[in-house]
JSON list of C-alpha atoms in Angstrom, two decimals:
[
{"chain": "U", "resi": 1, "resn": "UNK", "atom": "CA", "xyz": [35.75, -188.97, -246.80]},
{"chain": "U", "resi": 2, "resn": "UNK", "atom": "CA", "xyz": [38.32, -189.20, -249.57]},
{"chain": "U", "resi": 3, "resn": "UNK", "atom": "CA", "xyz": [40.47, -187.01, -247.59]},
{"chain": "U", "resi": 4, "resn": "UNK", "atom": "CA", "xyz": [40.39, -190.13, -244.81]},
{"chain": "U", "resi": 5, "resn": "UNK", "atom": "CA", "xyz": [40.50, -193.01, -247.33]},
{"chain": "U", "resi": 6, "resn": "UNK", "atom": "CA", "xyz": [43.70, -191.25, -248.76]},
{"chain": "U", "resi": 7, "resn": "UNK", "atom": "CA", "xyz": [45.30, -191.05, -245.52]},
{"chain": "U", "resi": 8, "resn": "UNK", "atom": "CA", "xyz": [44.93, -194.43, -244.04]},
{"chain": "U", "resi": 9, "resn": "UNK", "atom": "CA", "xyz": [45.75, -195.93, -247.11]},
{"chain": "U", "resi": 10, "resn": "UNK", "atom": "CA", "xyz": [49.52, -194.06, -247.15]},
{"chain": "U", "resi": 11, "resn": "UNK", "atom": "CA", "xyz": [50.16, -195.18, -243.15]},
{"chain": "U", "resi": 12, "resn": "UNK", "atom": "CA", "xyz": [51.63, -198.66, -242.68]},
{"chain": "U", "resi": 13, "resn": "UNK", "atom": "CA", "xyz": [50.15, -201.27, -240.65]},
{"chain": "U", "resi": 14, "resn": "UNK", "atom": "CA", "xyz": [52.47, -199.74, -237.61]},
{"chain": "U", "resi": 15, "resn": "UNK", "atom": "CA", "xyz": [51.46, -196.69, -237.75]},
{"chain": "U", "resi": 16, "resn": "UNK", "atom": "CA", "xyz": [47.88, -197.35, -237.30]},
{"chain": "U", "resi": 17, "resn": "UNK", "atom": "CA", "xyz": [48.40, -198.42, -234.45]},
{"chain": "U", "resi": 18, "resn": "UNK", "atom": "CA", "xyz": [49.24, -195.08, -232.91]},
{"chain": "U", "resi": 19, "resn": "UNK", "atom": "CA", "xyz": [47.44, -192.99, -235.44]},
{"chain": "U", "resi": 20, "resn": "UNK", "atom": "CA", "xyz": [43.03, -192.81, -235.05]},
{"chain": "U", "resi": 21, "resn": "UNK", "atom": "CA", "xyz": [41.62, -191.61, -237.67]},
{"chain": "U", "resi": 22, "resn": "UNK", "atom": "CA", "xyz": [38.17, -190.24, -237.67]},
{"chain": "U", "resi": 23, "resn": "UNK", "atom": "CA", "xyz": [35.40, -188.62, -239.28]},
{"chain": "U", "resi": 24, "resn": "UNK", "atom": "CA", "xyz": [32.59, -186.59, -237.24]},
{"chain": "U", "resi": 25, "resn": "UNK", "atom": "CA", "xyz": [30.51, -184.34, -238.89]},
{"chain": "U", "resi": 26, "resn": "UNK", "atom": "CA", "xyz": [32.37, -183.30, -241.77]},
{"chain": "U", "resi": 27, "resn": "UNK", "atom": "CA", "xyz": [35.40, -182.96, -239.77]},
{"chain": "U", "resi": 28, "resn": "UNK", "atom": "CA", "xyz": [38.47, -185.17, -239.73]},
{"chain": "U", "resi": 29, "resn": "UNK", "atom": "CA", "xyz": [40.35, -185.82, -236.44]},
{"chain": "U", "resi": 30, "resn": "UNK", "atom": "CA", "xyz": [43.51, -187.29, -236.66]},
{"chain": "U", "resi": 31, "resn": "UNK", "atom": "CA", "xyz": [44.68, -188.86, -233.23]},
{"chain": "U", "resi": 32, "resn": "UNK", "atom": "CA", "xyz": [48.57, -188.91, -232.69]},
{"chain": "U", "resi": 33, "resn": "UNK", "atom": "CA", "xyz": [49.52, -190.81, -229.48]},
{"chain": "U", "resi": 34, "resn": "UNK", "atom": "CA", "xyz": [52.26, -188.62, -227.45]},
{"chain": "U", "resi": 35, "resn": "UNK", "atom": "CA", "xyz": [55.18, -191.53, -228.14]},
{"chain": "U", "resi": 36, "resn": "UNK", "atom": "CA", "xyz": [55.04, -191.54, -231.38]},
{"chain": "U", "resi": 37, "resn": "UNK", "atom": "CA", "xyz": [55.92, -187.17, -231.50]},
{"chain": "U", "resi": 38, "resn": "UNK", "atom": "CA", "xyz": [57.68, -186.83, -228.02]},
{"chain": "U", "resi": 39, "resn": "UNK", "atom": "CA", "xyz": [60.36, -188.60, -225.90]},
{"chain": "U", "resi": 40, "resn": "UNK", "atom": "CA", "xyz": [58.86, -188.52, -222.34]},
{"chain": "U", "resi": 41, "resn": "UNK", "atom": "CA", "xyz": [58.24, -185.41, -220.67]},
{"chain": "U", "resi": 42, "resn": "UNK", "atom": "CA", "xyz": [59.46, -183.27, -223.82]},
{"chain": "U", "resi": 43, "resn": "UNK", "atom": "CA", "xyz": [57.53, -181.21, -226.43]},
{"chain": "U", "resi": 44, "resn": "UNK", "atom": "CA", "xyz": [60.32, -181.66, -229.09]},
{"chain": "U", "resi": 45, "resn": "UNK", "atom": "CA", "xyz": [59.00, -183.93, -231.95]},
{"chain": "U", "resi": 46, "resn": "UNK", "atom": "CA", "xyz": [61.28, -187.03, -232.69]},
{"chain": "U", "resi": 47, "resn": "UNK", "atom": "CA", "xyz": [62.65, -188.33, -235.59]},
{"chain": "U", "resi": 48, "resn": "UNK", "atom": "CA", "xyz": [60.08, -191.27, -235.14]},
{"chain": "U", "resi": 49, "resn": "UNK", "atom": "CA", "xyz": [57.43, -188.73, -236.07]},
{"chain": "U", "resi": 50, "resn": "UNK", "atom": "CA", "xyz": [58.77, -187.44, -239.41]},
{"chain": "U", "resi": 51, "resn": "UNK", "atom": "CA", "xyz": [57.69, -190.21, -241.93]},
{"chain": "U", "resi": 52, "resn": "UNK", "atom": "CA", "xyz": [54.06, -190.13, -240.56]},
{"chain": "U", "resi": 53, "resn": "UNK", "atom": "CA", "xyz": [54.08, -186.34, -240.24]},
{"chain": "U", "resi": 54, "resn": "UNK", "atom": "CA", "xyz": [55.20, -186.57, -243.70]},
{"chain": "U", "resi": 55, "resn": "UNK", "atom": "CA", "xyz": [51.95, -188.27, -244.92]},
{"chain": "U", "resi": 56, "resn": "UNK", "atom": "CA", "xyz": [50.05, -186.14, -242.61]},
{"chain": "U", "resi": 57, "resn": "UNK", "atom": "CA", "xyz": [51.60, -183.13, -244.88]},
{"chain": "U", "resi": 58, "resn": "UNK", "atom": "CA", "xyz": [50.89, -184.27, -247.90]},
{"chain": "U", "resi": 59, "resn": "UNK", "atom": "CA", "xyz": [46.96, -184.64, -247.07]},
{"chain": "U", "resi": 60, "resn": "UNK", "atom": "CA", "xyz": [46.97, -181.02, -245.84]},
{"chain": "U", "resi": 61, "resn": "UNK", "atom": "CA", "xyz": [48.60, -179.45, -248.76]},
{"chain": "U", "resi": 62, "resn": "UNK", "atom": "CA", "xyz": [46.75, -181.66, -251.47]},
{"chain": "U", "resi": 63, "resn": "UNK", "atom": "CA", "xyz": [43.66, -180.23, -249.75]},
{"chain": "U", "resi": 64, "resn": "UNK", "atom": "CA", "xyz": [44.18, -176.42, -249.74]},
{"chain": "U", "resi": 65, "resn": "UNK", "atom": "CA", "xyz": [40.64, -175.57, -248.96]},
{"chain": "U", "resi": 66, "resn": "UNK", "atom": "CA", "xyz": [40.83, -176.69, -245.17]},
{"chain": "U", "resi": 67, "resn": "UNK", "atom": "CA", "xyz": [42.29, -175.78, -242.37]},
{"chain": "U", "resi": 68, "resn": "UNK", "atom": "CA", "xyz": [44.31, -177.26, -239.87]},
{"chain": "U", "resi": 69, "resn": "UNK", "atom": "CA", "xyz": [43.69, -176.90, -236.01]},
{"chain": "U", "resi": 70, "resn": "UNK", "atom": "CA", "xyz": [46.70, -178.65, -234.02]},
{"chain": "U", "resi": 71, "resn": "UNK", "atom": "CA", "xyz": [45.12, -179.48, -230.21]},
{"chain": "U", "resi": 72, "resn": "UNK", "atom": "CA", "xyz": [47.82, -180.83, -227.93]},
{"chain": "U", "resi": 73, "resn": "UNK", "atom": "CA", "xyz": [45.99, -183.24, -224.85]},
{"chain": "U", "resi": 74, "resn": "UNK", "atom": "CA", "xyz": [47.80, -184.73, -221.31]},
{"chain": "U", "resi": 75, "resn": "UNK", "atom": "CA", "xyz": [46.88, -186.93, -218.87]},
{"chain": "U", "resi": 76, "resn": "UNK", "atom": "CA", "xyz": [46.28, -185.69, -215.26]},
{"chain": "U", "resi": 77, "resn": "UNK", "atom": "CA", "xyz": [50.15, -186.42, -214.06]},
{"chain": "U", "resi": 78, "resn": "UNK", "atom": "CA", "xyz": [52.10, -183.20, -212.98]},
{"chain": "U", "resi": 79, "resn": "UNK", "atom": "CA", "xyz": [55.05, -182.33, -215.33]},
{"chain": "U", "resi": 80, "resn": "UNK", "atom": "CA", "xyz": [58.37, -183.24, -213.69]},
{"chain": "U", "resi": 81, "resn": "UNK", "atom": "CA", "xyz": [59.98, -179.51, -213.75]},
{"chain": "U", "resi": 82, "resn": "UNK", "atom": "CA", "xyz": [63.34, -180.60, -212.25]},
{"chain": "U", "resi": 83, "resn": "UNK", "atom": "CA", "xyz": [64.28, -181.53, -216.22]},
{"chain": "U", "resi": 84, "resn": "UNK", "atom": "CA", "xyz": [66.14, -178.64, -217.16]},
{"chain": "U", "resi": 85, "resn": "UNK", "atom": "CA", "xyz": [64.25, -177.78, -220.13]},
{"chain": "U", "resi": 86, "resn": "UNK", "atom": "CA", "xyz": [61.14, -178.50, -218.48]},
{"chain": "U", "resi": 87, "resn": "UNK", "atom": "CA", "xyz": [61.41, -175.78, -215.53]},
{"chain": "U", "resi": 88, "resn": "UNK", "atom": "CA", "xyz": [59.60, -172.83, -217.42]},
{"chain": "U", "resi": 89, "resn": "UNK", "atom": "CA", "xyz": [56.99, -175.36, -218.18]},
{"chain": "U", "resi": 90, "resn": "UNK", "atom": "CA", "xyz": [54.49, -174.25, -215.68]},
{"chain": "U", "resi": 91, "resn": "UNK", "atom": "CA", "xyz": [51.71, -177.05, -215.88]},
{"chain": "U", "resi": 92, "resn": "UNK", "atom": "CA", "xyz": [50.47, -179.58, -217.95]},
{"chain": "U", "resi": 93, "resn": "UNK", "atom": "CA", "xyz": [48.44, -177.13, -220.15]},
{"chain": "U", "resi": 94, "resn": "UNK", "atom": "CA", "xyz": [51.45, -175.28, -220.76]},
{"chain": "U", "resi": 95, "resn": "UNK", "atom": "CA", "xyz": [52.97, -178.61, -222.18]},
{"chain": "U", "resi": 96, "resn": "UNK", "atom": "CA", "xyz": [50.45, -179.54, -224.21]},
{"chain": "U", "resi": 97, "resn": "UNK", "atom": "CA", "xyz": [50.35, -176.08, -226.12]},
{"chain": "U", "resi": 98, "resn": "UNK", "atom": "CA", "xyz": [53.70, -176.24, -226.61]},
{"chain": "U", "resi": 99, "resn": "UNK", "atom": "CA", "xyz": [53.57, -179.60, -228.49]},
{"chain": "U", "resi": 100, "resn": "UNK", "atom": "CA", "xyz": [50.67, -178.40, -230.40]},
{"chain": "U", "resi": 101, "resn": "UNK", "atom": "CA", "xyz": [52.98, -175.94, -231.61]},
{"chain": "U", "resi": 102, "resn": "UNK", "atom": "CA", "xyz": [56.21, -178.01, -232.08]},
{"chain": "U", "resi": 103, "resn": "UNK", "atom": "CA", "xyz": [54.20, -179.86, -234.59]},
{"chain": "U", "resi": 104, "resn": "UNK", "atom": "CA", "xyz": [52.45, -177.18, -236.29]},
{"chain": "U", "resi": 105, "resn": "UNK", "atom": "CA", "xyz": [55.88, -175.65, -237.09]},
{"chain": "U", "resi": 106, "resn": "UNK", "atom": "CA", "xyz": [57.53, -179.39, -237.82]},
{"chain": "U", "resi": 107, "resn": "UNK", "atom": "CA", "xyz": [54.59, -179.15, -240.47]},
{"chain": "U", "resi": 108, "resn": "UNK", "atom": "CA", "xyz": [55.77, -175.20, -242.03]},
{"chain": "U", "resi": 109, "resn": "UNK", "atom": "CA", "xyz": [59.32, -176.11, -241.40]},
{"chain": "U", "resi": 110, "resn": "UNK", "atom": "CA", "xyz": [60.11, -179.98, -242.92]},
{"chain": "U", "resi": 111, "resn": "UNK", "atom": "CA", "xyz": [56.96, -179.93, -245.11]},
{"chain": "U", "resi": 112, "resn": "UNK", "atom": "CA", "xyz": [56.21, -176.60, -246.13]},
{"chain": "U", "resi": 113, "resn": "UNK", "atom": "CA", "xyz": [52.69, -176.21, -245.19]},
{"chain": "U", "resi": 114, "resn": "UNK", "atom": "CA", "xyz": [51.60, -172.90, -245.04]},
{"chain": "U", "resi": 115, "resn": "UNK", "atom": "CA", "xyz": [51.21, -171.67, -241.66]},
{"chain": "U", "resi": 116, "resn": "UNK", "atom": "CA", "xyz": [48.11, -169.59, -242.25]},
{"chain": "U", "resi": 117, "resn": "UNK", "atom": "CA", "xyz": [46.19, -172.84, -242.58]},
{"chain": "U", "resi": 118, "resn": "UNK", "atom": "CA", "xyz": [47.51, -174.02, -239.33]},
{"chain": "U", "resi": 119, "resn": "UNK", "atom": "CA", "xyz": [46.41, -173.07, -235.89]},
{"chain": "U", "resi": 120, "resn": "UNK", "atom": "CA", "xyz": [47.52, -174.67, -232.57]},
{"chain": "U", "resi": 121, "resn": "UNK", "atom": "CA", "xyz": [46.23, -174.98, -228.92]},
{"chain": "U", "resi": 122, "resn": "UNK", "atom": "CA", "xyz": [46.63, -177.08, -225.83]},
{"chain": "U", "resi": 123, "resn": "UNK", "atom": "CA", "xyz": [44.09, -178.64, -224.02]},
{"chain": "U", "resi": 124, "resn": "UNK", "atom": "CA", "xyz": [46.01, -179.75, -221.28]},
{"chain": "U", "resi": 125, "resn": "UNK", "atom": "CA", "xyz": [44.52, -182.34, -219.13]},
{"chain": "U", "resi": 126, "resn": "UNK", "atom": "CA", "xyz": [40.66, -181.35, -219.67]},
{"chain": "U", "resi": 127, "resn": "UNK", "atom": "CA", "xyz": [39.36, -183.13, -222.73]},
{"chain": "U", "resi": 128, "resn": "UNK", "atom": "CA", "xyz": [40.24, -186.95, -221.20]},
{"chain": "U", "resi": 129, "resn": "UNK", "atom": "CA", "xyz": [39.38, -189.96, -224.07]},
{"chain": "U", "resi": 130, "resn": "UNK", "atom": "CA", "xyz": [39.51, -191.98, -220.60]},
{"chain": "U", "resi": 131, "resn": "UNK", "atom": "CA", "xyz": [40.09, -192.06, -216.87]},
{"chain": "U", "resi": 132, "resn": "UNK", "atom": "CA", "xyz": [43.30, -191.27, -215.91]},
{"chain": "U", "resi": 133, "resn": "UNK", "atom": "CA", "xyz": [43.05, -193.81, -213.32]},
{"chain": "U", "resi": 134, "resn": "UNK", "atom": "CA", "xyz": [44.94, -196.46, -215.12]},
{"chain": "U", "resi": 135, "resn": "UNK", "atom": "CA", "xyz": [47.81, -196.72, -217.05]},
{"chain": "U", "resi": 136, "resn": "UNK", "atom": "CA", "xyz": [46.05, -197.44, -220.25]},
{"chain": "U", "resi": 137, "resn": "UNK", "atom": "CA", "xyz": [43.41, -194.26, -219.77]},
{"chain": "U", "resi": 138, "resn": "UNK", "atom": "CA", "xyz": [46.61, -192.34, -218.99]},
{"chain": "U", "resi": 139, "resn": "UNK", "atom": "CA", "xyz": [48.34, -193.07, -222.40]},
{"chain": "U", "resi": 140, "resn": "UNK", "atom": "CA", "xyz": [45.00, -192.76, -224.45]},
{"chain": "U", "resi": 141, "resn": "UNK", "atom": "CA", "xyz": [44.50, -189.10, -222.86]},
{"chain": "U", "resi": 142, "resn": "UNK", "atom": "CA", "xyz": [48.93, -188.24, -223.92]},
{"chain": "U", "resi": 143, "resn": "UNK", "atom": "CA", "xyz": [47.62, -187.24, -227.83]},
{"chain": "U", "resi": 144, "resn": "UNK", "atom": "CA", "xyz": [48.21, -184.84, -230.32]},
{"chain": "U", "resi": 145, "resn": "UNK", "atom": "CA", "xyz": [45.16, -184.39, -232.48]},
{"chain": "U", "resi": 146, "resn": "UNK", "atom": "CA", "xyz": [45.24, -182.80, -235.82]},
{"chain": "U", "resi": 147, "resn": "UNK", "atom": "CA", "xyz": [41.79, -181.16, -236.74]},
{"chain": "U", "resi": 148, "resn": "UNK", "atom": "CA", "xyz": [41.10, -180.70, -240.51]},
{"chain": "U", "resi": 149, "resn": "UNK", "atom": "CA", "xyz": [38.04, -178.30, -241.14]},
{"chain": "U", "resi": 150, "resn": "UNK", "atom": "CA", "xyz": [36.14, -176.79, -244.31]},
{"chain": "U", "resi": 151, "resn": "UNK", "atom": "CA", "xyz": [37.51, -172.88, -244.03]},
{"chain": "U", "resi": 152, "resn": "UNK", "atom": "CA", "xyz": [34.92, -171.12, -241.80]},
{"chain": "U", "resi": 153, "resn": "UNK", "atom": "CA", "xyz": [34.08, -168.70, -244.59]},
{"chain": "U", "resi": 154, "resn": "UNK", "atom": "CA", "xyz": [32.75, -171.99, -246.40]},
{"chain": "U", "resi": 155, "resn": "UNK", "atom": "CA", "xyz": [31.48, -173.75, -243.26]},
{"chain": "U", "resi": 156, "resn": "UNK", "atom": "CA", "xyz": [29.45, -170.37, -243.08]},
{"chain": "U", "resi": 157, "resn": "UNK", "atom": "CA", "xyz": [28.39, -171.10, -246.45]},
{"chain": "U", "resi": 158, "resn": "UNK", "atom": "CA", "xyz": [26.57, -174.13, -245.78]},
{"chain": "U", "resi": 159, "resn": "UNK", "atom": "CA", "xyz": [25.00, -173.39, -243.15]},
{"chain": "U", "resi": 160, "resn": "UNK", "atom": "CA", "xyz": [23.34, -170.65, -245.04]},
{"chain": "U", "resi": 161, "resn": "UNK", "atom": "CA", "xyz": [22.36, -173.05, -247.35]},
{"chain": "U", "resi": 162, "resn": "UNK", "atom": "CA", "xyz": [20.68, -175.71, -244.88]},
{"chain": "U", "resi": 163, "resn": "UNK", "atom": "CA", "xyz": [16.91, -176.07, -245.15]},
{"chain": "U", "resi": 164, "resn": "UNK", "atom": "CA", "xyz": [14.79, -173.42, -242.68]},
{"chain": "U", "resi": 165, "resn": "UNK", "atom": "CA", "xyz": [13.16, -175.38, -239.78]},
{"chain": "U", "resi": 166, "resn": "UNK", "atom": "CA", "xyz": [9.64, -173.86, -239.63]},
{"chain": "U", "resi": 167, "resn": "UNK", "atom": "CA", "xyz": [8.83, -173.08, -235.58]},
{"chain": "U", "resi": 168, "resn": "UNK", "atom": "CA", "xyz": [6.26, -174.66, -233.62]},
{"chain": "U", "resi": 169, "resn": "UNK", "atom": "CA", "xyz": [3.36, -172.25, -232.70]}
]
């Protein structure tokens, strides 16, 4: 929770409004709409990015006990692959790992996070927030999320420590 309260305090009023910030079980989910990183179509982070990527940083390195799972998301809308340096792009689940990846290594690169906290993936377009039937579902569904987690080994931890349920006979 302090994690959170640390992070939306250090974004500005503008970038909340493309940044979600959540807490589910223990688990902080930080929701990056695709405008903010990409220019259309590409997997390149912007310069846009940097000075929120920059907080994002400095949460992840002040918190060296978690780790940092990097889940690129689409909407449903076939990649254009006539854009030159979209044609080895194969599908939309190809483009979304690759922008999980562009900002993992934005993150080692510009920030110096260490990249054996970070992992990245690509969901492509099968985890919708919202039907990709209108424009608005469409641009909710275009995310990067950044998934900060206790380190398995301690995760493990407490789940040997929860209470035993006794069975029902």
């Amino acid at each position: 929770m302090v994690l959170t309260n640390n992070l939306t305090r250090s974004l500005s009023r503008e970038e909340l409004k493309e940044v979600d910030v959540q807490v589910l079980k223990g688990v902080v989910y930080i929701s990056l709409a695709d405008n903010m990183l990409y220019k259309s179509g590409s997997y390149e982070v912007n310069d846009r990015a940097e000075q929120t990527l920059s907080k994002i940083a400095k949460i992840i390195t002040d918190y060296k006990d978690y780790d940092v799972l990097i889940e690129g998301n689409t909407d449903n809308v076939p990649i254009n692959t006539a854009n030159d340096k979209m044609k080895n792009i194969r599908n939309n689940w190809d483009l979304s790992c690759l922008r999980a990846a562009s900002v993992a290594q934005y993150l080692q690169e510009r920030f110096g996070v260490n990249p054996k906290r970070l992992t990245a993936g690509g969901r492509g377009e099968y985890n919708p927030l919202a039907t990709n039937d209108t424009e608005l579902g469409k641009q909710r569904n275009r995310r990067t999320q950044i998934i900060i987690t206790p380190k398995l080994d301690q995760f493990m931890d407490l789940i040997g420590e929860a209470p035993e349920t006794k069975s029902a006979k």
